[in-house]
Tab-separated table of C-alpha atoms and ligand atoms in Angstrom:
chain	number	residue	atom	x	y	z
A	1	MET	CA	8.594	-30.134	15.774
A	2	ILE	CA	10.788	-29.563	12.753
A	3	LEU	CA	14.465	-29.110	13.502
A	4	ALA	CA	16.039	-25.867	12.281
A	5	ILE	CA	18.533	-27.846	10.231
A	6	ASN	CA	15.539	-29.240	8.298
A	7	GLY	CA	13.954	-25.838	7.765
A	8	GLY	CA	12.080	-25.429	11.082
A	9	ALA	CA	12.235	-22.324	13.269
A	10	LYS	CA	15.425	-21.797	15.269
A	11	LEU	CA	15.021	-22.275	18.994
A	12	ARG	CA	16.682	-18.889	19.577
A	13	THR	CA	17.784	-16.025	17.340
A	14	THR	CA	18.848	-13.311	19.844
A	15	PRO	CA	22.653	-13.439	20.089
A	16	PHE	CA	24.204	-14.663	23.316
A	17	PRO	CA	25.890	-12.010	25.466
A	18	ALA	CA	29.550	-11.202	24.909
A	19	TYR	CA	32.316	-12.278	27.227
A	20	ASN	CA	33.875	-8.889	27.917
A	21	THR	CA	36.045	-8.451	30.981
A	22	ILE	CA	37.317	-4.979	30.085
A	23	GLY	CA	35.881	-2.081	32.115
A	24	SER	CA	36.613	1.258	33.723
A	25	GLU	CA	39.560	-0.153	35.745
A	26	GLU	CA	41.407	-1.003	32.534
A	27	GLU	CA	40.456	2.349	30.993
A	28	GLU	CA	41.970	4.198	33.946
A	29	ALA	CA	45.075	2.031	33.930
A	30	VAL	CA	45.692	2.705	30.239
A	31	LEU	CA	45.226	6.450	30.745
A	32	ARG	CA	47.651	6.372	33.668
A	33	VAL	CA	50.319	4.882	31.406
A	34	LEU	CA	49.556	7.197	28.484
A	35	ARG	CA	49.767	10.255	30.718
A	36	SER	CA	53.118	9.104	32.082
A	37	GLY	CA	54.505	9.161	28.545
A	38	LYS	CA	56.439	5.951	29.311
A	39	LEU	CA	54.871	3.268	27.143
A	40	SER	CA	57.881	0.998	27.602
A	41	THR	CA	61.197	1.610	29.329
A	42	TYR	CA	63.040	-1.559	28.298
A	43	LEU	CA	66.643	-1.298	27.221
A	44	GLY	CA	68.326	-4.211	25.463
A	45	THR	CA	71.540	-3.809	27.386
A	46	TRP	CA	72.941	-4.579	30.849
A	47	HIS	CA	71.217	-1.811	32.776
A	48	ASP	CA	68.402	-1.524	35.334
A	49	ASP	CA	65.969	-0.954	32.443
A	50	PHE	CA	66.868	-4.402	31.089
A	51	TYR	CA	64.039	-5.587	33.390
A	52	GLY	CA	61.359	-3.259	31.990
A	53	GLY	CA	59.251	-0.437	33.418
A	54	PRO	CA	57.120	-0.009	36.562
A	55	GLU	CA	53.922	-1.625	35.234
A	56	VAL	CA	55.797	-4.642	33.868
A	57	ARG	CA	57.609	-5.148	37.163
A	58	ALA	CA	54.464	-4.645	39.252
A	59	LEU	CA	52.591	-7.167	37.111
A	60	GLU	CA	55.388	-9.709	37.530
A	61	LYS	CA	55.431	-9.211	41.305
A	62	GLU	CA	51.637	-9.577	41.546
A	63	TRP	CA	51.730	-12.683	39.343
A	64	CYS	CA	54.349	-14.272	41.632
A	65	ASP	CA	52.237	-13.525	44.706
A	66	TYR	CA	49.018	-14.860	43.192
A	67	PHE	CA	50.468	-18.088	41.813
A	68	GLY	CA	52.959	-18.703	44.626
A	69	VAL	CA	55.997	-18.839	42.363
A	70	LYS	CA	59.448	-17.281	42.621
A	71	HIS	CA	59.827	-15.735	39.146
A	72	ALA	CA	57.258	-14.366	36.698
A	73	ILE	CA	58.588	-13.046	33.389
A	74	SER	CA	56.146	-11.149	31.207
A	75	VAL	CA	56.371	-11.526	27.434
A	76	ASN	CA	54.343	-10.409	24.424
A	77	SER	CA	52.560	-13.768	23.947
A	78	ALA	CA	52.428	-17.299	25.309
A	79	THR	CA	53.943	-18.371	22.008
A	80	SER	CA	57.006	-16.236	22.766
A	81	GLY	CA	56.958	-17.718	26.269
A	82	LEU	CA	57.015	-21.276	24.930
A	83	TYR	CA	59.868	-20.399	22.559
A	84	ALA	CA	61.873	-18.807	25.373
A	85	ALA	CA	61.247	-21.820	27.623
A	86	VAL	CA	62.649	-24.267	25.078
A	87	GLY	CA	65.646	-21.975	24.572
A	88	ALA	CA	66.312	-21.611	28.300
A	89	CYS	CA	66.324	-25.400	28.731
A	90	GLY	CA	69.276	-25.559	26.318
A	91	ILE	CA	67.398	-27.697	23.798
A	92	SER	CA	69.659	-28.223	20.784
A	93	PRO	CA	69.304	-29.233	17.124
A	94	GLY	CA	68.443	-32.915	16.754
A	95	ASP	CA	67.133	-33.263	20.320
A	96	GLU	CA	63.664	-34.706	20.733
A	97	VAL	CA	60.889	-32.991	22.637
A	98	ILE	CA	57.724	-34.910	23.500
A	99	VAL	CA	54.559	-32.880	22.895
A	100	SER	CA	50.835	-33.475	23.018
A	101	ALA	CA	49.221	-34.115	19.653
A	102	TYR	CA	46.109	-32.279	20.803
A	103	THR	CA	46.964	-28.669	21.506
A	104	MET	CA	47.446	-25.264	19.949
A	105	SER	CA	50.183	-25.389	17.304
A	106	ALA	CA	52.751	-23.248	19.170
A	107	SER	CA	53.189	-25.907	21.890
A	108	ALA	CA	55.017	-27.964	19.240
A	109	THR	CA	56.636	-25.296	17.050
A	110	ALA	CA	58.548	-24.142	20.146
A	111	ALA	CA	60.734	-27.250	19.764
A	112	LEU	CA	61.264	-26.656	16.035
A	113	LEU	CA	62.516	-23.124	16.615
A	114	TYR	CA	65.632	-24.521	18.332
A	115	GLY	CA	66.095	-27.291	15.771
A	116	ALA	CA	64.534	-29.974	17.966
A	117	ILE	CA	62.109	-32.595	16.688
A	118	PRO	CA	58.577	-32.688	18.111
A	119	ILE	CA	57.618	-36.248	19.032
A	120	PHE	CA	53.860	-36.485	19.455
A	121	ALA	CA	52.442	-38.555	22.289
A	122	ASP	CA	48.804	-39.474	22.794
A	123	ILE	CA	46.246	-38.103	25.264
A	124	GLU	CA	44.177	-39.486	28.115
A	125	GLU	CA	40.623	-40.545	27.190
A	126	GLU	CA	39.066	-38.828	30.191
A	127	TYR	CA	41.097	-35.641	30.594
A	128	TYR	CA	42.665	-35.028	27.135
A	129	CYS	CA	46.089	-34.193	28.626
A	130	LEU	CA	49.277	-36.117	27.738
A	131	ASP	CA	49.095	-39.768	28.739
A	132	VAL	CA	52.088	-40.826	30.835
A	133	LYS	CA	52.192	-44.309	29.265
A	134	SER	CA	52.305	-42.854	25.774
A	135	ILE	CA	55.105	-40.468	26.813
A	136	GLU	CA	57.216	-43.263	28.260
A	137	ALA	CA	56.863	-45.305	25.077
A	138	LYS	CA	58.301	-42.384	23.060
A	139	ILE	CA	61.352	-41.600	25.195
A	140	THR	CA	64.710	-42.213	23.465
A	141	ALA	CA	68.328	-41.272	24.207
A	142	LYS	CA	67.648	-38.021	22.322
A	143	THR	CA	64.681	-36.904	24.430
A	144	LYS	CA	65.393	-33.735	26.412
A	145	ALA	CA	62.030	-32.313	27.444
A	146	ILE	CA	58.291	-32.891	27.658
A	147	ILE	CA	55.913	-30.056	26.792
A	148	VAL	CA	52.759	-30.837	28.753
A	149	VAL	CA	49.555	-28.893	28.139
A	150	ASP	CA	46.807	-28.201	30.686
A	151	ILE	CA	44.351	-28.585	27.873
A	152	PHE	CA	40.873	-27.049	28.141
A	153	GLY	CA	41.809	-25.822	31.651
A	154	GLN	CA	42.636	-29.063	33.459
A	155	PRO	CA	46.083	-29.669	35.017
A	156	TYR	CA	48.229	-32.401	33.477
A	157	ASP	CA	48.992	-35.597	35.413
A	158	ALA	CA	51.855	-33.925	37.291
A	159	PRO	CA	52.672	-36.645	39.865
A	160	ALA	CA	53.172	-39.346	37.225
A	161	ILE	CA	54.735	-37.212	34.495
A	162	ASN	CA	57.088	-35.311	36.813
A	163	ALA	CA	58.309	-38.630	38.248
A	164	LEU	CA	58.925	-39.939	34.735
A	165	ALA	CA	60.790	-36.748	33.808
A	166	LYS	CA	62.967	-37.101	36.884
A	167	LYS	CA	63.756	-40.729	36.062
A	168	TYR	CA	64.932	-39.812	32.537
A	169	ASN	CA	66.374	-36.387	33.438
A	170	LEU	CA	63.971	-34.396	31.241
A	171	TYR	CA	62.666	-30.868	31.596
A	172	VAL	CA	58.918	-30.406	31.980
A	173	ILE	CA	57.602	-27.288	30.225
A	174	GLU	CA	53.980	-26.667	31.168
A	175	ASP	CA	51.769	-24.856	28.672
A	176	ALA	CA	49.126	-23.445	31.029
A	177	ALA	CA	47.712	-20.987	28.475
A	178	GLN	CA	44.242	-22.459	28.987
A	179	ALA	CA	44.439	-23.030	32.735
A	180	PRO	CA	45.104	-19.872	34.778
A	181	GLY	CA	43.807	-20.614	38.274
A	182	ALA	CA	43.415	-24.380	37.793
A	183	MET	CA	44.991	-26.395	40.590
A	184	LEU	CA	46.281	-29.800	41.512
A	185	GLY	CA	46.021	-30.114	45.259
A	186	ASN	CA	47.296	-26.767	46.534
A	187	THR	CA	49.532	-26.083	43.563
A	188	PHE	CA	48.538	-23.863	40.653
A	189	ALA	CA	48.652	-25.183	37.109
A	190	GLY	CA	51.576	-23.433	35.437
A	191	THR	CA	53.783	-24.010	38.483
A	192	LEU	CA	53.692	-27.818	38.353
A	193	GLY	CA	56.630	-28.238	35.924
A	194	ASP	CA	60.083	-26.642	35.603
A	195	ILE	CA	58.759	-23.711	33.557
A	196	GLY	CA	55.117	-22.737	33.000
A	197	ILE	CA	53.532	-20.407	30.459
A	198	TYR	CA	50.243	-18.465	30.642
A	199	SER	CA	48.575	-16.563	27.815
A	200	LEU	CA	46.958	-13.135	27.962
A	201	ASN	CA	45.564	-13.160	24.428
A	202	TYR	CA	42.060	-11.926	23.709
A	203	HIS	CA	40.460	-15.389	23.773
A	204	LYS	CA	41.815	-16.472	27.152
A	205	HIS	CA	40.186	-16.192	30.620
A	206	ILE	CA	41.885	-12.850	31.246
A	207	HIS	CA	43.680	-10.824	28.616
A	208	SER	CA	45.565	-7.706	27.630
A	209	GLY	CA	44.873	-8.094	23.909
A	210	GLU	CA	48.123	-9.992	23.498
A	211	GLY	CA	50.570	-11.090	26.171
A	212	GLY	CA	52.043	-13.976	28.098
A	213	ILE	CA	53.681	-14.766	31.443
A	214	ILE	CA	56.424	-17.333	32.039
A	215	VAL	CA	56.911	-18.677	35.567
A	216	THR	CA	59.603	-20.750	37.240
A	217	ASN	CA	61.077	-21.392	40.673
A	218	ASP	CA	64.549	-21.922	39.186
A	219	ASP	CA	66.867	-18.878	39.353
A	220	ALA	CA	69.150	-20.011	36.525
A	221	LEU	CA	66.249	-20.673	34.158
A	222	ALA	CA	64.678	-17.323	35.077
A	223	HIS	CA	67.922	-15.535	34.220
A	224	LYS	CA	68.090	-17.177	30.798
A	225	LEU	CA	64.401	-16.488	30.125
A	226	ARG	CA	64.937	-12.775	30.821
A	227	LEU	CA	67.927	-12.750	28.492
A	228	ILE	CA	66.055	-14.439	25.657
A	229	ARG	CA	63.181	-11.981	26.128
A	230	ASN	CA	65.459	-9.017	25.609
A	231	HIS	CA	68.341	-9.313	23.112
A	232	ALA	CA	70.442	-11.857	25.033
A	233	GLU	CA	73.526	-11.589	22.813
A	234	ALA	CA	73.768	-7.806	23.153
A	235	VAL	CA	73.181	-7.909	26.906
A	236	LEU	CA	75.732	-10.664	27.501
A	237	SER	CA	78.286	-8.729	25.498
A	238	ALA	CA	77.951	-5.835	27.977
A	239	LYS	CA	77.552	-8.048	31.047
A	240	GLY	CA	80.288	-10.527	30.150
A	241	ILE	CA	80.339	-14.325	30.491
A	242	ALA	CA	82.308	-16.581	32.823
A	243	ASN	CA	81.947	-19.691	30.738
A	244	LYS	CA	81.281	-20.438	27.054
A	245	SER	CA	78.294	-22.646	27.889
A	246	GLU	CA	76.451	-19.497	29.012
A	247	LEU	CA	76.098	-18.662	25.315
A	248	ILE	CA	73.928	-21.679	24.486
A	249	ASN	CA	70.677	-20.472	22.892
A	250	MET	CA	71.489	-16.913	23.884
A	251	VAL	CA	70.456	-15.455	20.553
A	252	GLY	CA	67.873	-13.077	21.936
A	253	PHE	CA	64.552	-11.791	20.721
A	254	ASN	CA	62.337	-8.870	21.500
A	255	TYR	CA	59.540	-10.588	23.408
A	256	ARG	CA	58.941	-7.565	25.649
A	257	MET	CA	55.490	-6.547	26.872
A	258	THR	CA	54.575	-2.856	26.788
A	259	GLU	CA	53.550	-0.861	29.864
A	260	ILE	CA	49.987	-0.545	28.536
A	261	GLU	CA	49.482	-4.289	28.279
A	262	ALA	CA	51.073	-4.794	31.701
A	263	ALA	CA	48.757	-2.189	33.249
A	264	ILE	CA	45.722	-3.916	31.697
A	265	ALA	CA	46.947	-7.345	32.778
A	266	ARG	CA	47.266	-6.131	36.385
A	267	CYS	CA	43.557	-5.190	36.416
A	268	GLN	CA	42.656	-8.469	34.766
A	269	LEU	CA	44.556	-10.570	37.306
A	270	LYS	CA	42.479	-8.974	40.082
A	271	LYS	CA	39.335	-10.147	38.288
A	272	LEU	CA	40.506	-13.730	37.787
A	273	PRO	CA	39.115	-15.287	41.005
A	274	ASP	CA	35.571	-13.991	40.381
A	275	LEU	CA	35.657	-14.901	36.716
A	276	LEU	CA	36.739	-18.416	37.603
A	277	THR	CA	34.007	-18.819	40.199
A	278	GLN	CA	31.353	-17.862	37.652
A	279	ARG	CA	32.896	-20.044	34.961
A	280	LEU	CA	32.920	-23.043	37.279
A	281	ALA	CA	29.333	-22.503	38.427
A	282	ASN	CA	28.118	-22.138	34.824
A	283	THR	CA	29.996	-25.225	33.720
A	284	GLU	CA	28.615	-27.258	36.567
A	285	TYR	CA	25.079	-26.174	35.638
A	286	LEU	CA	25.505	-27.035	31.961
A	287	ASN	CA	27.375	-30.235	32.680
A	288	GLN	CA	24.572	-31.563	34.861
A	289	LYS	CA	21.784	-30.629	32.468
A	290	LEU	CA	23.523	-31.750	29.284
A	291	ALA	CA	24.678	-35.061	30.714
A	292	LYS	CA	21.032	-36.009	31.274
A	293	ILE	CA	20.807	-36.432	27.517
A	294	PRO	CA	21.646	-40.103	26.975
A	295	CYS	CA	24.169	-39.551	24.151
A	296	ILE	CA	26.185	-36.916	26.055
A	297	LEU	CA	28.802	-37.919	28.633
A	298	ALA	CA	29.717	-35.419	31.324
A	299	THR	CA	33.234	-34.034	31.805
A	300	LYS	CA	35.520	-35.902	34.162
A	301	ILE	CA	37.765	-34.011	36.526
A	302	ARG	CA	41.099	-35.439	37.596
A	303	PRO	CA	41.108	-36.513	41.261
A	304	ASN	CA	42.407	-33.688	43.460
A	305	ALA	CA	42.182	-31.169	40.602
A	306	LYS	CA	40.342	-27.893	40.132
A	307	HIS	CA	39.435	-27.274	36.495
A	308	ALA	CA	39.517	-23.769	34.953
A	309	PHE	CA	37.336	-24.660	31.903
A	310	TYR	CA	38.778	-22.670	29.027
A	311	VAL	CA	36.274	-24.678	27.021
A	312	HIS	CA	33.848	-27.277	28.341
A	313	PRO	CA	34.624	-30.716	26.891
A	314	LEU	CA	31.875	-33.335	26.591
A	315	GLN	CA	31.895	-36.716	24.884
A	316	PHE	CA	29.377	-37.964	22.375
A	317	HIS	CA	28.035	-41.505	22.314
A	318	ALA	CA	27.298	-42.297	18.648
A	319	LYS	CA	25.771	-45.760	19.267
A	320	ILE	CA	23.186	-44.329	21.647
A	321	ALA	CA	22.388	-41.407	19.344
A	322	GLY	CA	22.256	-43.615	16.268
A	323	MET	CA	24.279	-41.108	14.256
A	324	HIS	CA	27.697	-39.525	13.984
A	325	ARG	CA	28.573	-36.687	16.347
A	326	ASN	CA	28.901	-34.139	13.547
A	327	ARG	CA	25.343	-34.708	12.340
A	328	PHE	CA	23.983	-34.156	15.855
A	329	ILE	CA	26.137	-31.080	16.555
A	330	ASP	CA	25.284	-29.483	13.209
A	331	ALA	CA	21.620	-29.813	14.169
A	332	VAL	CA	22.211	-28.220	17.609
A	333	LYS	CA	24.202	-25.380	16.042
A	334	ALA	CA	21.361	-24.698	13.611
A	335	GLU	CA	19.072	-24.043	16.598
A	336	LEU	CA	21.329	-21.453	18.220
A	337	PRO	CA	22.522	-17.878	17.555
A	338	PRO	CA	26.079	-16.516	17.510
A	339	THR	CA	27.663	-14.820	20.516
A	340	LEU	CA	28.283	-11.075	20.516
A	341	LEU	CA	31.920	-10.048	19.903
A	342	ARG	CA	32.510	-13.522	18.455
A	343	GLU	CA	30.179	-13.364	15.456
A	344	GLU	CA	32.927	-14.694	13.214
A	345	SER	CA	32.908	-18.019	15.078
A	346	THR	CA	29.156	-18.446	14.476
A	347	VAL	CA	27.935	-20.699	17.292
A	348	LEU	CA	30.482	-21.415	20.054
A	349	LEU	CA	30.042	-25.171	19.766
A	350	SER	CA	32.493	-27.441	17.940
A	351	TYR	CA	33.268	-30.995	17.008
A	352	GLY	CA	36.529	-31.679	18.753
A	353	TYR	CA	39.166	-29.001	19.116
A	354	VAL	CA	42.019	-28.416	16.631
A	355	LYS	CA	43.139	-31.059	14.134
A	356	PRO	CA	45.788	-33.396	15.624
A	357	LEU	CA	48.958	-31.351	15.133
A	358	TYR	CA	50.985	-33.968	13.283
A	359	LEU	CA	48.401	-33.923	10.479
A	360	GLN	CA	49.376	-30.325	9.608
A	361	PRO	CA	51.312	-29.987	6.310
A	362	LEU	CA	54.378	-28.859	8.306
A	363	TYR	CA	54.765	-32.372	9.752
A	364	GLN	CA	53.311	-34.330	6.843
A	365	GLU	CA	55.767	-32.711	4.406
A	366	ARG	CA	58.555	-32.345	7.018
A	367	ILE	CA	59.402	-28.803	5.956
A	368	ALA	CA	59.996	-26.209	8.664
A	369	PHE	CA	62.966	-23.905	8.049
A	370	GLY	CA	64.663	-23.473	4.698
A	371	ARG	CA	64.484	-25.367	1.435
A	372	ASP	CA	65.763	-28.647	2.798
A	373	GLY	CA	63.274	-28.974	5.602
A	374	TYR	CA	65.493	-28.289	8.629
A	375	PRO	CA	65.285	-29.554	11.362
A	376	PHE	CA	63.621	-32.684	9.945
A	377	THR	CA	66.894	-33.192	8.017
A	378	LEU	CA	68.311	-34.301	11.411
A	379	SER	CA	65.772	-37.059	12.033
A	380	ASP	CA	64.047	-40.035	10.421
A	381	VAL	CA	60.866	-39.532	12.388
A	382	THR	CA	57.627	-39.477	10.391
A	383	TYR	CA	54.082	-38.578	11.338
A	384	PRO	CA	51.711	-41.169	9.859
A	385	LYS	CA	47.961	-41.025	10.241
A	386	GLY	CA	47.020	-43.181	13.238
A	387	LEU	CA	50.089	-42.068	15.216
A	388	CYS	CA	47.960	-41.041	18.212
A	389	PRO	CA	44.746	-43.070	18.001
A	390	VAL	CA	43.011	-41.613	21.077
A	391	THR	CA	43.602	-38.075	19.824
A	392	GLU	CA	42.230	-38.958	16.397
A	393	ASP	CA	39.177	-40.743	17.801
A	394	MET	CA	38.407	-37.810	20.107
A	395	HIS	CA	38.869	-35.261	17.377
A	396	TYR	CA	37.055	-36.997	14.565
A	397	ASN	CA	34.366	-38.897	16.478
A	398	ARG	CA	33.799	-38.257	20.146
A	399	LEU	CA	34.757	-34.897	21.601
A	400	ILE	CA	32.418	-31.905	21.744
A	401	THR	CA	33.639	-28.526	23.015
A	402	HIS	CA	31.658	-25.372	23.675
A	403	GLU	CA	32.107	-21.984	25.350
A	404	PHE	CA	28.579	-21.368	26.635
A	405	MET	CA	29.817	-21.333	30.219
A	406	ARG	CA	31.667	-18.045	29.915
A	407	PRO	CA	30.734	-15.397	32.485
A	408	GLY	CA	28.040	-13.111	31.117
A	409	MET	CA	25.798	-16.026	30.142
A	410	THR	CA	22.637	-15.956	32.287
A	411	GLN	CA	20.711	-18.990	33.455
A	412	ASN	CA	18.156	-18.253	30.711
A	413	ASP	CA	20.893	-18.224	28.089
A	414	MET	CA	22.231	-21.535	29.345
A	415	ASP	CA	18.745	-23.021	29.460
A	416	ASP	CA	18.371	-22.178	25.771
A	417	VAL	CA	21.554	-24.098	25.058
A	418	VAL	CA	20.194	-27.084	26.964
A	419	ARG	CA	16.816	-26.810	25.180
A	420	ALA	CA	18.575	-26.899	21.814
A	421	PHE	CA	20.371	-30.132	22.719
A	422	VAL	CA	17.161	-31.657	24.101
A	423	LYS	CA	15.186	-30.613	20.998
A	424	VAL	CA	17.692	-32.344	18.734
A	425	TRP	CA	17.759	-35.448	20.946
A	426	GLU	CA	13.966	-35.710	21.058
A	427	ASN	CA	13.593	-35.200	17.316
A	428	ARG	CA	16.590	-37.248	16.288
A	429	GLU	CA	14.578	-39.466	13.912
A	430	GLU	CA	14.455	-36.432	11.626
A	431	LEU	CA	18.224	-36.747	11.235
A	432	LEU	CA	18.450	-40.471	10.497
B	501	PLP	C1	46.331	-19.668	23.293
B	501	PLP	C2	47.309	-20.758	23.449
B	501	PLP	C3	48.683	-20.586	23.183
B	501	PLP	C4	49.239	-19.345	22.549
B	501	PLP	O1	48.968	-18.195	23.226
B	501	PLP	P1	49.351	-16.776	22.594
B	501	PLP	O2	49.397	-15.871	23.782
B	501	PLP	O3	48.262	-16.427	21.642
B	501	PLP	O4	50.652	-16.888	21.914
B	501	PLP	C5	49.538	-21.620	23.435
B	501	PLP	N1	49.094	-22.789	23.911
B	501	PLP	C6	47.802	-23.018	24.149
B	501	PLP	C7	47.383	-24.349	24.685
B	501	PLP	C8	46.853	-22.012	23.921
B	501	PLP	O5	45.561	-22.250	24.143
């Protein structure tokens, strides 16, 4: 059989079904808000409307109940949520914040926004989250916080990293954008650190187009987060301050979510348990079938954890395959069609995830804000290639990620994915 990459027929040409969680519930919710005429009731001053309108408040209450957390603060994106979290922790120019090298770029730019220096630590080989040993090796007198990421939907190593943070008096900010509903023991990802952040952007498990939710059990942090969300400086001027230190990082933003997005997010939250059940069942099916191929290693799940599988990570064994990962994956992709609503991404199968963050020009050239490169002007730290060897090896050689486990994929669809991998494995001589 001739592989599609060599001019043979594709194994499948009919596009895979879309992942679309939006239905009549969301339609009705949006109409309800439109008909009310109140698309947002926020006021950036010290007033009851400082806390937003009825949909925003209902969403926050429902989020608290679902995730078992004291405060939920809705914002217009997880990026805004990460920025607010760093601000609320009082991070100051020249401070160091330890961040994963393997994550979405905003997990690290959050530190830069407050003049702090991102210090990249390496990831675990099995779970791809921050490695506690690598974190400890990077702690200095300037370190103030760790931004952990529940990458791909798996909770970070909370027992070890939280203990380390306690020992060195550091905040733990948990980027749970990819892990709504994941758990460690009985605790939800997002509520394992001091502050957690979820995303409601279009590509996430549940979404409102754009949006984010910050959670914390700490009253003082929650207060600051709400101020940063909504013009802190103007609100404090009306509310008054007891102590100058209350002004730290209280230059506010407009990170407010509208009533329409909140109404949609409320419907989406109700759908989360079912969506997760399907996602987990699909991943389990694919994981078992794909790991039968000798050059594919199945996903490992942290003991005591429940994974939410934003993407399904697999590892590639180049020695067994006799070729580099990219050659093999290109051949599998050639066999498969795009997914509806995601045509721009071609086939939802990738080598690795995003490039290790420190290899972005921002860090290589050390230019963030202004002509002189602030805040790198405050630090000698550099970001050489090889800084995080596990991250680089995973990204450039070993990791495979795909999204074929998203609800909406039938068993037939998933079997086609498996057949494409098997076809390439069985005809691998054609690629050598
Ligand atoms: C999607 C994502 C974000 C950003 O979310 P937005 O809501 O788009 O701002 C941050 N961190 C991680 C790990 C993400 O996957």
